[in-house]
PDB file of C-alpha atoms in Angstrom:
ATOM      1  CA  MET A 875      15.421  19.415  -6.977  1.00 80.00           C
ATOM      2  CA  ASN A 876      12.467  21.489  -5.783  1.00 91.00           C
ATOM      3  CA  LYS A 877      10.075  20.656  -2.969  1.00 95.00           C
ATOM      4  CA  LEU A 878       6.491  21.847  -3.372  1.00 96.00           C
ATOM      5  CA  ARG A 879       3.444  21.936  -1.114  1.00 97.00           C
ATOM      6  CA  LEU A 880       0.084  21.750  -2.878  1.00 97.00           C
ATOM      7  CA  LYS A 881      -3.271  22.650  -1.365  1.00 97.00           C
ATOM      8  CA  PHE A 882      -6.245  20.920  -2.947  1.00 97.00           C
ATOM      9  CA  SER A 883      -9.993  20.608  -2.531  1.00 97.00           C
ATOM     10  CA  LYS A 884     -12.038  17.421  -2.344  1.00 96.00           C
ATOM     11  CA  ASN A 885     -15.749  17.891  -3.010  1.00 96.00           C
ATOM     12  CA  GLY A 886     -18.701  16.160  -4.620  1.00 92.00           C
ATOM     13  CA  PRO A 887     -18.925  12.382  -5.164  1.00 91.00           C
ATOM     14  CA  ILE A 888     -15.145  12.021  -4.808  1.00 92.00           C
ATOM     15  CA  LYS A 889     -15.617  12.558  -1.053  1.00 93.00           C
ATOM     16  CA  PHE A 890     -16.449   8.842  -0.890  1.00 93.00           C
ATOM     17  CA  ILE A 891     -12.976   7.910  -2.188  1.00 92.00           C
ATOM     18  CA  GLY A 892     -10.624   6.749   0.579  1.00 93.00           C
ATOM     19  CA  HIS A 893      -7.129   8.047   1.252  1.00 93.00           C
ATOM     20  CA  LEU A 894      -5.235   5.225  -0.485  1.00 94.00           C
ATOM     21  CA  ASP A 895      -7.281   5.707  -3.644  1.00 95.00           C
ATOM     22  CA  VAL A 896      -6.624   9.457  -3.507  1.00 94.00           C
ATOM     23  CA  MET A 897      -2.893   8.706  -3.366  1.00 94.00           C
ATOM     24  CA  ARG A 898      -3.146   6.441  -6.415  1.00 95.00           C
ATOM     25  CA  TYR A 899      -5.235   9.067  -8.205  1.00 95.00           C
ATOM     26  CA  PHE A 900      -2.531  11.708  -7.751  1.00 96.00           C
ATOM     27  CA  GLN A 901       0.233   9.333  -8.819  1.00 95.00           C
ATOM     28  CA  LYS A 902      -1.573   8.789 -12.121  1.00 96.00           C
ATOM     29  CA  ALA A 903      -2.459  12.477 -12.485  1.00 96.00           C
ATOM     30  CA  ILE A 904       1.186  13.481 -12.033  1.00 96.00           C
ATOM     31  CA  ARG A 905       2.187  11.139 -14.853  1.00 95.00           C
ATOM     32  CA  ARG A 906      -0.606  12.410 -17.126  1.00 96.00           C
ATOM     33  CA  ALA A 907       0.368  16.021 -16.407  1.00 96.00           C
ATOM     34  CA  GLU A 908       4.000  15.194 -17.293  1.00 96.00           C
ATOM     35  CA  VAL A 909       5.304  16.721 -14.078  1.00 96.00           C
ATOM     36  CA  ASP A 910       9.002  15.905 -13.683  1.00 95.00           C
ATOM     37  CA  ILE A 911       8.426  14.157 -10.366  1.00 95.00           C
ATOM     38  CA  LYS A 912      11.382  12.776  -8.435  1.00 94.00           C
ATOM     39  CA  TYR A 913      11.413   9.030  -7.762  1.00 93.00           C
ATOM     40  CA  SER A 914      12.996   7.162  -4.890  1.00 91.00           C
ATOM     41  CA  GLU A 915      16.027   4.995  -5.555  1.00 88.00           C
ATOM     42  CA  GLY A 916      16.261   1.221  -5.274  1.00 83.00           C
ATOM     43  CA  PHE A 917      14.659  -1.817  -6.892  1.00 85.00           C
ATOM     44  CA  SER A 918      11.107  -0.453  -6.607  1.00 87.00           C
ATOM     45  CA  PRO A 919      11.231   3.313  -7.228  1.00 90.00           C
ATOM     46  CA  HIS A 920       8.138   5.329  -6.351  1.00 90.00           C
ATOM     47  CA  GLN A 921       7.114   8.954  -6.625  1.00 93.00           C
ATOM     48  CA  ILE A 922       8.248  11.088  -3.684  1.00 91.00           C
ATOM     49  CA  ILE A 923       4.871  12.276  -2.384  1.00 94.00           C
ATOM     50  CA  SER A 924       3.535  12.711   1.133  1.00 93.00           C
ATOM     51  CA  PHE A 925       0.138  13.836   2.389  1.00 94.00           C
ATOM     52  CA  ALA A 926      -1.091  15.580   5.506  1.00 93.00           C
ATOM     53  CA  GLN A 927      -3.553  13.756   7.771  1.00 90.00           C
ATOM     54  CA  PRO A 928      -6.161  11.831   5.754  1.00 90.00           C
ATOM     55  CA  LEU A 929      -9.702  13.129   5.484  1.00 93.00           C
ATOM     56  CA  SER A 930     -12.489  10.880   6.742  1.00 92.00           C
ATOM     57  CA  VAL A 931     -14.486   9.200   3.988  1.00 93.00           C
ATOM     58  CA  GLY A 932     -17.668  11.184   3.333  1.00 93.00           C
ATOM     59  CA  ALA A 933     -16.220  14.518   4.474  1.00 96.00           C
ATOM     60  CA  THR A 934     -15.443  17.324   2.030  1.00 97.00           C
ATOM     61  CA  SER A 935     -12.565  19.773   2.130  1.00 97.00           C
ATOM     62  CA  ASP A 936     -11.033  22.944   0.765  1.00 96.00           C
ATOM     63  CA  GLY A 937      -7.866  22.402   2.791  1.00 96.00           C
ATOM     64  CA  GLU A 938      -6.043  19.185   1.877  1.00 97.00           C
ATOM     65  CA  TYR A 939      -2.264  19.163   1.432  1.00 97.00           C
ATOM     66  CA  MET A 940       0.401  17.090  -0.255  1.00 96.00           C
ATOM     67  CA  ASP A 941       4.162  17.562  -0.649  1.00 96.00           C
ATOM     68  CA  ILE A 942       6.011  16.526  -3.791  1.00 96.00           C
ATOM     69  CA  SER A 943       9.606  16.694  -4.997  1.00 95.00           C
ATOM     70  CA  VAL A 944      10.362  17.515  -8.636  1.00 95.00           C
ATOM     71  CA  ASN A 945      13.616  17.294 -10.579  1.00 94.00           C
ATOM     72  CA  SER A 946      12.829  20.389 -12.635  1.00 93.00           C
ATOM     73  CA  MET A 947      10.002  22.816 -13.346  1.00 93.00           C
ATOM     74  CA  VAL A 948       9.215  26.029 -15.185  1.00 92.00           C
ATOM     75  CA  SER A 949       7.540  27.433 -12.063  1.00 94.00           C
ATOM     76  CA  ALA A 950       5.355  26.301  -9.181  1.00 94.00           C
ATOM     77  CA  GLU A 951       2.349  27.844 -10.932  1.00 95.00           C
ATOM     78  CA  ASP A 952       3.107  25.798 -14.061  1.00 96.00           C
ATOM     79  CA  VAL A 953       3.033  22.602 -11.979  1.00 96.00           C
ATOM     80  CA  MET A 954      -0.337  23.641 -10.531  1.00 97.00           C
ATOM     81  CA  ASN A 955      -1.760  24.435 -13.973  1.00 97.00           C
ATOM     82  CA  ARG A 956      -0.504  21.158 -15.429  1.00 97.00           C
ATOM     83  CA  LEU A 957      -2.140  19.159 -12.656  1.00 97.00           C
ATOM     84  CA  ASN A 958      -5.428  21.065 -12.824  1.00 97.00           C
ATOM     85  CA  SER A 959      -5.606  20.358 -16.554  1.00 97.00           C
ATOM     86  CA  VAL A 960      -5.920  16.624 -15.818  1.00 96.00           C
ATOM     87  CA  MET A 961      -7.976  16.735 -12.601  1.00 95.00           C
ATOM     88  CA  ASN A 962     -11.374  15.070 -12.416  1.00 92.00           C
ATOM     89  CA  GLU A 963     -14.391  16.981 -11.132  1.00 91.00           C
ATOM     90  CA  GLY A 964     -14.252  17.359  -7.358  1.00 94.00           C
ATOM     91  CA  ILE A 965     -10.481  17.746  -6.980  1.00 96.00           C
ATOM     92  CA  GLU A 966      -8.688  21.014  -7.718  1.00 97.00           C
ATOM     93  CA  ILE A 967      -5.254  22.355  -6.817  1.00 97.00           C
ATOM     94  CA  ILE A 968      -6.063  25.739  -5.275  1.00 96.00           C
ATOM     95  CA  ALA A 969      -2.647  26.907  -4.021  1.00 96.00           C
ATOM     96  CA  ILE A 970       1.019  25.962  -4.205  1.00 96.00           C
ATOM     97  CA  ARG A 971       4.296  27.134  -2.701  1.00 95.00           C
ATOM     98  CA  GLU A 972       7.920  26.083  -2.694  1.00 95.00           C
ATOM     99  CA  LEU A 973       9.369  24.582   0.476  1.00 94.00           C
ATOM    100  CA  SER A 974      12.787  25.109   1.973  1.00 91.00           C
ATOM    101  CA  ASP A 975      14.985  22.295   3.238  1.00 87.00           C
ATOM    102  CA  ASN A 976      14.026  23.316   6.778  1.00 88.00           C
ATOM    103  CA  ASP A 977      10.273  22.902   6.278  1.00 90.00           C
ATOM    104  CA  GLU A 978       8.712  19.881   7.951  1.00 91.00           C
ATOM    105  CA  LYS A 979       6.679  17.413   5.931  1.00 91.00           C
ATOM    106  CA  ALA A 980       2.960  18.130   5.856  1.00 91.00           C
ATOM    107  CA  MET A 981       2.188  15.032   7.922  1.00 90.00           C
ATOM    108  CA  THR A 982       4.466  16.018  10.808  1.00 92.00           C
ATOM    109  CA  ALA A 983       3.847  19.779  10.587  1.00 93.00           C
ATOM    110  CA  ALA A 984       0.066  19.492  11.017  1.00 94.00           C
ATOM    111  CA  TYR A 985      -0.954  20.930  14.393  1.00 96.00           C
ATOM    112  CA  ALA A 986      -4.656  21.750  14.010  1.00 97.00           C
ATOM    113  CA  ALA A 987      -7.513  21.655  11.526  1.00 97.00           C
ATOM    114  CA  LYS A 988     -10.538  23.876  11.056  1.00 97.00           C
ATOM    115  CA  TYR A 989     -13.933  22.384  10.228  1.00 98.00           C
ATOM    116  CA  ARG A 990     -17.373  23.659   9.279  1.00 98.00           C
ATOM    117  CA  ILE A 991     -20.173  21.403  10.495  1.00 98.00           C
ATOM    118  CA  SER A 992     -23.874  21.494   9.712  1.00 97.00           C
ATOM    119  CA  PHE A 993     -26.906  19.241   9.524  1.00 96.00           C
ATOM    120  CA  ARG A 994     -27.853  17.882   6.133  1.00 94.00           C
ATOM    121  CA  GLU A 995     -31.191  19.401   5.175  1.00 91.00           C
ATOM    122  CA  LYS A 996     -33.374  16.311   5.563  1.00 93.00           C
ATOM    123  CA  PHE A 997     -31.907  15.613   9.024  1.00 95.00           C
ATOM    124  CA  MET A 998     -32.384  19.124  10.448  1.00 94.00           C
ATOM    125  CA  PRO A 999     -33.684  18.805  14.047  1.00 94.00           C
ATOM    126  CA  THR A1000     -36.600  20.756  15.468  1.00 93.00           C
ATOM    127  CA  TYR A1001     -34.574  21.965  18.473  1.00 93.00           C
ATOM    128  CA  ASP A1002     -31.919  24.717  18.434  1.00 96.00           C
ATOM    129  CA  TRP A1003     -28.884  22.455  18.111  1.00 96.00           C
ATOM    130  CA  ILE A1004     -26.412  25.322  17.743  1.00 97.00           C
ATOM    131  CA  GLU A1005     -27.459  26.894  21.048  1.00 97.00           C
ATOM    132  CA  LYS A1006     -27.244  23.496  22.719  1.00 97.00           C
ATOM    133  CA  PHE A1007     -23.765  23.024  21.243  1.00 97.00           C
ATOM    134  CA  ARG A1008     -22.728  26.420  22.610  1.00 97.00           C
ATOM    135  CA  GLU A1009     -23.878  25.327  26.077  1.00 97.00           C
ATOM    136  CA  TYR A1010     -22.060  22.008  25.678  1.00 97.00           C
ATOM    137  CA  LEU A1011     -18.739  23.687  24.881  1.00 97.00           C
ATOM    138  CA  ALA A1012     -19.141  25.883  27.981  1.00 97.00           C
ATOM    139  CA  LEU A1013     -18.916  22.843  30.283  1.00 97.00           C
ATOM    140  CA  ASP A1014     -15.789  22.511  32.430  1.00 96.00           C
ATOM    141  CA  LYS A1015     -14.933  19.117  30.941  1.00 97.00           C
ATOM    142  CA  LEU A1016     -15.940  17.228  27.803  1.00 97.00           C
ATOM    143  CA  PRO A1017     -15.217  13.548  28.521  1.00 94.00           C
ATOM    144  CA  ALA A1018     -15.128  10.958  25.751  1.00 92.00           C
ATOM    145  CA  MET A1019     -13.876   7.435  25.167  1.00 88.00           C
ATOM    146  CA  LYS A1020     -11.195   7.458  22.487  1.00 85.00           C
ATOM    147  CA  LYS A1021     -10.030   4.332  20.690  1.00 80.00           C
ATOM    148  CA  THR A1022      -6.275   3.718  20.764  1.00 76.00           C
ATOM    149  CA  LYS A1023      -3.987   0.904  19.654  1.00 75.00           C
ATOM    150  CA  LYS A1024      -4.161  -0.466  23.202  1.00 77.00           C
ATOM    151  CA  GLY A1025      -7.941  -0.231  23.491  1.00 79.00           C
ATOM    152  CA  GLU A1026     -10.053   2.640  24.762  1.00 84.00           C
ATOM    153  CA  LYS A1027      -9.186   5.421  27.172  1.00 86.00           C
ATOM    154  CA  GLU A1028     -11.124   8.345  28.572  1.00 89.00           C
ATOM    155  CA  ILE A1029      -9.979  11.794  27.486  1.00 92.00           C
ATOM    156  CA  ASP A1030     -11.088  15.366  28.076  1.00 95.00           C
ATOM    157  CA  MET A1031     -11.804  16.940  24.680  1.00 97.00           C
ATOM    158  CA  LYS A1032     -11.956  20.498  26.050  1.00 96.00           C
ATOM    159  CA  PRO A1033      -8.186  21.292  25.808  1.00 95.00           C
ATOM    160  CA  LEU A1034      -8.171  19.984  22.229  1.00 96.00           C
ATOM    161  CA  ILE A1035     -10.625  22.659  21.052  1.00 97.00           C
ATOM    162  CA  PHE A1036      -8.633  25.804  20.227  1.00 96.00           C
ATOM    163  CA  ASP A1037     -11.443  27.967  18.894  1.00 96.00           C
ATOM    164  CA  PHE A1038     -15.064  27.873  17.757  1.00 96.00           C
ATOM    165  CA  SER A1039     -17.739  30.091  16.251  1.00 97.00           C
ATOM    166  CA  PHE A1040     -21.432  29.814  15.444  1.00 97.00           C
ATOM    167  CA  ASN A1041     -23.544  30.981  12.523  1.00 97.00           C
ATOM    168  CA  LYS A1042     -27.211  30.445  13.317  1.00 94.00           C
ATOM    169  CA  GLU A1043     -28.385  32.232  10.183  1.00 94.00           C
ATOM    170  CA  GLU A1044     -26.523  29.820   7.903  1.00 95.00           C
ATOM    171  CA  GLY A1045     -26.935  26.894  10.299  1.00 96.00           C
ATOM    172  CA  TYR A1046     -23.341  25.849  10.912  1.00 97.00           C
ATOM    173  CA  ILE A1047     -20.576  25.848  13.502  1.00 98.00           C
ATOM    174  CA  GLU A1048     -16.831  26.169  12.924  1.00 98.00           C
ATOM    175  CA  LEU A1049     -14.295  24.368  15.089  1.00 98.00           C
ATOM    176  CA  LEU A1050     -10.508  24.640  15.277  1.00 97.00           C
ATOM    177  CA  LEU A1051      -9.377  21.273  16.649  1.00 97.00           C
ATOM    178  CA  SER A1052      -6.038  19.795  17.641  1.00 96.00           C
ATOM    179  CA  MET A1053      -4.403  17.587  15.004  1.00 94.00           C
ATOM    180  CA  SER A1054      -0.892  17.092  16.371  1.00 86.00           C
ATOM    181  CA  SER A1055       0.878  13.741  16.460  1.00 77.00           C
ATOM    182  CA  SER A1056       0.336  13.572  20.225  1.00 79.00           C
ATOM    183  CA  ALA A1057      -3.267  14.778  20.426  1.00 88.00           C
ATOM    184  CA  THR A1058      -5.838  14.659  17.633  1.00 92.00           C
ATOM    185  CA  LEU A1059      -9.543  15.352  18.059  1.00 95.00           C
ATOM    186  CA  LYS A1060     -11.763  14.223  15.214  1.00 95.00           C
ATOM    187  CA  PRO A1061     -15.054  16.077  14.673  1.00 96.00           C
ATOM    188  CA  ALA A1062     -17.000  12.804  14.773  1.00 94.00           C
ATOM    189  CA  LEU A1063     -15.878  12.090  18.347  1.00 95.00           C
ATOM    190  CA  LEU A1064     -16.839  15.580  19.521  1.00 97.00           C
ATOM    191  CA  LEU A1065     -20.219  15.342  17.801  1.00 96.00           C
ATOM    192  CA  GLN A1066     -20.918  11.962  19.367  1.00 95.00           C
ATOM    193  CA  GLY A1067     -20.047  13.364  22.784  1.00 96.00           C
ATOM    194  CA  PHE A1068     -22.418  16.267  22.204  1.00 97.00           C
ATOM    195  CA  PHE A1069     -25.377  14.125  21.164  1.00 96.00           C
ATOM    196  CA  ASP A1070     -24.771  11.707  24.029  1.00 95.00           C
ATOM    197  CA  HIS A1071     -24.789  14.693  26.397  1.00 96.00           C
ATOM    198  CA  ILE A1072     -28.121  16.067  25.152  1.00 96.00           C
ATOM    199  CA  LYS A1073     -29.533  12.521  24.938  1.00 96.00           C
ATOM    200  CA  GLU A1074     -30.411  12.776  21.263  1.00 94.00           C
ATOM    201  CA  GLU A1075     -29.685  10.146  18.645  1.00 92.00           C
ATOM    202  CA  LEU A1076     -27.253  11.040  15.864  1.00 90.00           C
ATOM    203  CA  ALA A1077     -28.477   9.438  12.654  1.00 90.00           C
ATOM    204  CA  PRO A1078     -25.820   8.089  10.263  1.00 87.00           C
ATOM    205  CA  HIS A1079     -24.750  10.690   7.680  1.00 90.00           C
ATOM    206  CA  ALA A1080     -26.860  13.381   9.387  1.00 95.00           C
ATOM    207  CA  MET A1081     -23.952  15.824   9.660  1.00 95.00           C
ATOM    208  CA  ALA A1082     -21.991  17.433   6.841  1.00 96.00           C
ATOM    209  CA  ILE A1083     -18.333  17.830   7.843  1.00 97.00           C
ATOM    210  CA  HIS A1084     -16.178  20.145   5.738  1.00 97.00           C
ATOM    211  CA  ARG A1085     -12.496  20.719   6.446  1.00 97.00           C
ATOM    212  CA  LEU A1086     -11.587  24.350   5.809  1.00 97.00           C
ATOM    213  CA  ASP A1087      -7.830  24.173   6.356  1.00 97.00           C
ATOM    214  CA  ILE A1088      -4.903  22.551   8.156  1.00 97.00           C
ATOM    215  CA  TYR A1089      -2.686  24.635  10.443  1.00 96.00           C
ATOM    216  CA  ARG A1090       0.970  24.540  11.449  1.00 95.00           C
ATOM    217  CA  TYR A1091       2.564  25.654  14.724  1.00 93.00           C
ATOM    218  CA  VAL A1092       4.845  28.714  14.716  1.00 92.00           C
ATOM    219  CA  GLU A1093       6.954  30.405  17.395  1.00 90.00           C
ATOM    220  CA  ASN A1094       8.054  33.955  16.600  1.00 85.00           C
ATOM    221  CA  ASP A1095       9.244  36.825  18.828  1.00 83.00           C
ATOM    222  CA  GLY A1096       8.203  35.005  21.977  1.00 83.00           C
ATOM    223  CA  LYS A1097       4.694  34.333  20.688  1.00 87.00           C
ATOM    224  CA  SER A1098       3.132  31.021  19.726  1.00 93.00           C
ATOM    225  CA  TYR A1099       0.467  30.803  17.059  1.00 93.00           C
ATOM    226  CA  ILE A1100      -0.967  28.497  14.441  1.00 94.00           C
ATOM    227  CA  GLU A1101      -1.691  29.423  10.841  1.00 94.00           C
ATOM    228  CA  PRO A1102      -2.761  27.651   7.630  1.00 95.00           C
ATOM    229  CA  PHE A1103       0.017  25.829   5.775  1.00 95.00           C
ATOM    230  CA  ILE A1104      -0.273  28.233   2.842  1.00 93.00           C
ATOM    231  CA  THR A1105      -1.311  31.797   3.660  1.00 87.00           C
ATOM    232  CA  ASP A1106      -0.126  35.388   3.486  1.00 82.00           C
ATOM    233  CA  ASP A1107      -3.012  36.620   5.645  1.00 83.00           C
ATOM    234  CA  ILE A1108      -1.933  37.285   9.240  1.00 81.00           C
ATOM    235  CA  GLN A1109      -5.614  37.611  10.170  1.00 85.00           C
ATOM    236  CA  LYS A1110      -5.847  33.829   9.856  1.00 88.00           C
ATOM    237  CA  ARG A1111      -3.343  33.311  12.660  1.00 87.00           C
ATOM    238  CA  PHE A1112      -4.635  32.009  15.982  1.00 91.00           C
ATOM    239  CA  TYR A1113      -2.445  32.914  18.958  1.00 90.00           C
ATOM    240  CA  LEU A1114      -2.069  30.236  21.618  1.00 86.00           C
ATOM    241  CA  ASN A1115      -0.492  32.231  24.449  1.00 69.00           C
ATOM    242  CA  VAL A1116      -2.731  35.296  24.520  1.00 53.00           C
TER     243      VAL A1116
END
């Protein structure tokens, strides 16, 4: 048996498809591609597939992940090619790697996610929103009310923002946000906090949110850093204890 991690994109109209429908889509695609997927045992066997944290409906991504187990394969690249041959427009497998028995599942390994955020063209404000966002992130605290299973509680979003950058020329910001099981910050909550702070109304669907990648936590030689699930580029590492 081989365990594989697949990185896929989700763009175009398919961004309006929810997570459960994406799961069903891949189950059918795996059968059409004739991938020798492993099934669970018991009276109701199902494909052994798991996904990283779901993407919000309406957001796009070039950094979604799923783990699968296969009984046999020619190569990981062959599995990727087989799946891409049956993909609909908007979803593409863009990377794949084999996992060891020691690798955590994508869902539990996720530690952070990087997003690119911009205004949709017809909603572009007249004020310099990027400069205002820069000033907002410079505040000592970024309070927000977060919904939990027990109701709402006030949190400080500041420690959950690992990194950020601004591109005024292209009109977007990039944010590296916590996505661990104990502390997740969704872009929508941060954006709402920002617009509440500057006392401006955020129109529905005004912002385009694009997930660039999902990161895992690594400790090595006394250093802690996060890096994309699938990468050979050490420049994409973000060190936490520097």
